[in-house]
């Protein structure tokens, strides 16, 4: 029987990272909003429960509280930041607004041994952690003891060994707490006794059986974008139901260089999956003519894609199922208690919803996986590495790398510049070290001199970032030799560009790139 860990979401922007760390330790976990716990906890049957952080204050009325069902379950509980405070408040402790808040790097002094610290921290040591709190626990409930303090949090880590309740004021899930992943692993393995046998091979077998049960002898339509998510969905479905699957690939004229040909070759040629290949580039570019607002571009691309996809799907026949590459972060976002349940079905292009008139049942076999887990599943299914390891490329494609008006000429210029940039990154052996890299064609022209001629051409911006989760990112520190080499190639090989700049902006949580 699968061992599960339940993560109660109180609204932290890094709650997803808790689930990732638990899964990385080989234990399956799910994130559930605090106000949905009571209705699902019995069916989920968690072996342990983790209470996330959050932006609220337990010192105020009408803020999230720990559901009583958490304590009634009789399993180990770990409270993180707000989760610690909410647990203490629920069990008879006291929380107050701190005179000195702690945000960012701090140091935890270990005052006593604890199962959470086993093998990583010992009494008397000081270790870096990441804090983000304005309140602090001032009185712990009966049965708890202090096992760690910081300069501004006298109860930075607490433990009730008998009930196996633990609380930490810092965030072990973020990389800025260097030993945090091991602390979470200690909680799920040494405290909760989970075995850590959740594997991608087991997930694959389970999903194939679930797909067959859901679909029966029905027909499934899958929209292929050429990205990792839809590609993995297509291959997984084909393994499960064979020729009952029909894929539709729409070329909207804003793909990367050679991408359309690769999709057709891999899925029609290598896997022999039934594939409808539609070149609708003239239609899309025509509708985008003169449009400069980025949100309007998204809506146009999304609406046009739906129209084309629906028309092609009707040609397949009476398909009752629609496959989508919905990932777990999409699911978490859609049920977040901040916005309530989502009423919009995302298309695989992430540019709009599918109309109700399509009246199809969704097949979403990846909805329990994070992006890195989808890549792992792709490798398990035998997809080529150049596809599985491809950098993220949102559905609107080059449209969000073309600020201002979109034309075929500008799209072709950008496509060539982007291809040169990625080629140099691969030649330097850096592709896998970078989470995402792309070129942007700025809506700016500058005067330059090339040979004996003056030019009046576009400026190209290059972007490359490192990230583990896509929530935050930092620029990749290319050396000057690399930047000089790639700039020279772009200017020499791509007509229409006479200047190249490199973007060194970091990406805080929640920001959007180049729109």
Short mmCIF file of C-alpha atoms in Angstrom, two decimals, residues 7-15 18 50-59 64 66 77-90 94-96 98 101-104 108 116 129-138 150 153 155-158 166-174 177 183-184:
data_model
loop_
_atom_site.label_atom_id
_atom_site.label_comp_id
_atom_site.label_asym_id
_atom_site.label_seq_id
_atom_site.Cartn_x
_atom_site.Cartn_y
_atom_site.Cartn_z
CA UNK A 7 0.90 18.85 3.30
CA UNK A 8 -1.61 21.36 4.65
CA UNK A 9 -1.34 24.61 2.70
CA UNK A 10 -1.67 27.89 4.60
CA UNK A 11 -0.69 30.00 1.59
CA UNK A 12 3.11 30.06 1.56
CA UNK A 13 4.63 30.80 -1.84
CA UNK A 14 7.05 27.90 -1.27
CA UNK A 15 4.57 25.25 -0.11
CA UNK A 18 7.79 20.90 0.71
CA UNK A 50 3.20 18.76 7.42
CA UNK A 51 1.73 22.22 8.09
CA UNK A 52 3.09 24.82 5.66
CA UNK A 53 4.02 28.43 6.19
CA UNK A 54 1.75 31.29 5.20
CA UNK A 55 1.35 35.09 5.15
CA UNK A 56 -1.38 35.35 7.83
CA UNK A 57 -1.06 35.94 11.59
CA UNK A 58 -2.64 33.68 14.20
CA UNK A 59 -2.85 36.77 16.43
CA UNK A 64 -6.38 30.02 8.89
CA UNK A 66 -5.18 23.87 11.92
CA UNK A 77 2.86 16.37 12.57
CA UNK A 78 5.51 18.91 11.55
CA UNK A 79 4.66 22.63 11.59
CA UNK A 80 6.78 24.98 9.46
CA UNK A 81 6.84 28.75 10.20
CA UNK A 82 3.13 29.73 10.28
CA UNK A 83 2.42 26.01 10.63
CA UNK A 84 4.41 25.93 13.88
CA UNK A 85 2.60 29.00 15.17
CA UNK A 86 -0.83 27.66 14.21
CA UNK A 87 -0.04 24.32 15.85
CA UNK A 88 1.07 25.99 19.08
CA UNK A 89 -2.02 28.20 19.08
CA UNK A 90 -4.29 25.16 18.57
CA UNK A 94 0.96 31.50 22.73
CA UNK A 95 2.01 33.52 19.67
CA UNK A 96 2.70 37.24 19.49
CA UNK A 98 7.73 39.98 17.20
CA UNK A 101 11.07 40.30 12.46
CA UNK A 102 13.31 37.77 10.73
CA UNK A 103 13.42 37.62 6.95
CA UNK A 104 16.22 35.89 5.10
CA UNK A 108 19.81 28.36 14.47
CA UNK A 116 14.54 15.82 13.19
CA UNK A 129 18.54 28.52 8.11
CA UNK A 130 16.06 30.67 6.20
CA UNK A 131 13.52 32.68 8.16
CA UNK A 132 10.42 34.55 6.99
CA UNK A 133 8.20 35.58 9.89
CA UNK A 134 6.81 38.60 11.68
CA UNK A 135 5.22 36.67 14.59
CA UNK A 136 6.92 34.27 16.96
CA UNK A 137 5.96 31.61 19.46
CA UNK A 138 6.25 32.93 23.04
CA UNK A 150 17.61 31.95 16.98
CA UNK A 153 12.87 33.32 17.99
CA UNK A 155 11.26 28.67 20.19
CA UNK A 156 12.75 28.32 16.71
CA UNK A 157 12.53 24.51 16.93
CA UNK A 158 10.33 22.52 19.32
CA UNK A 166 7.42 19.03 15.86
CA UNK A 167 7.66 22.68 14.90
CA UNK A 168 10.31 24.82 13.24
CA UNK A 169 10.16 28.58 12.73
CA UNK A 170 12.49 28.42 9.71
CA UNK A 171 11.87 26.99 6.23
CA UNK A 172 13.66 23.65 5.69
CA UNK A 173 12.19 23.26 2.20
CA UNK A 174 14.22 26.09 0.58
CA UNK A 177 18.53 26.09 4.59
CA UNK A 183 15.56 17.36 8.09
CA UNK A 184 12.37 16.68 6.11
#
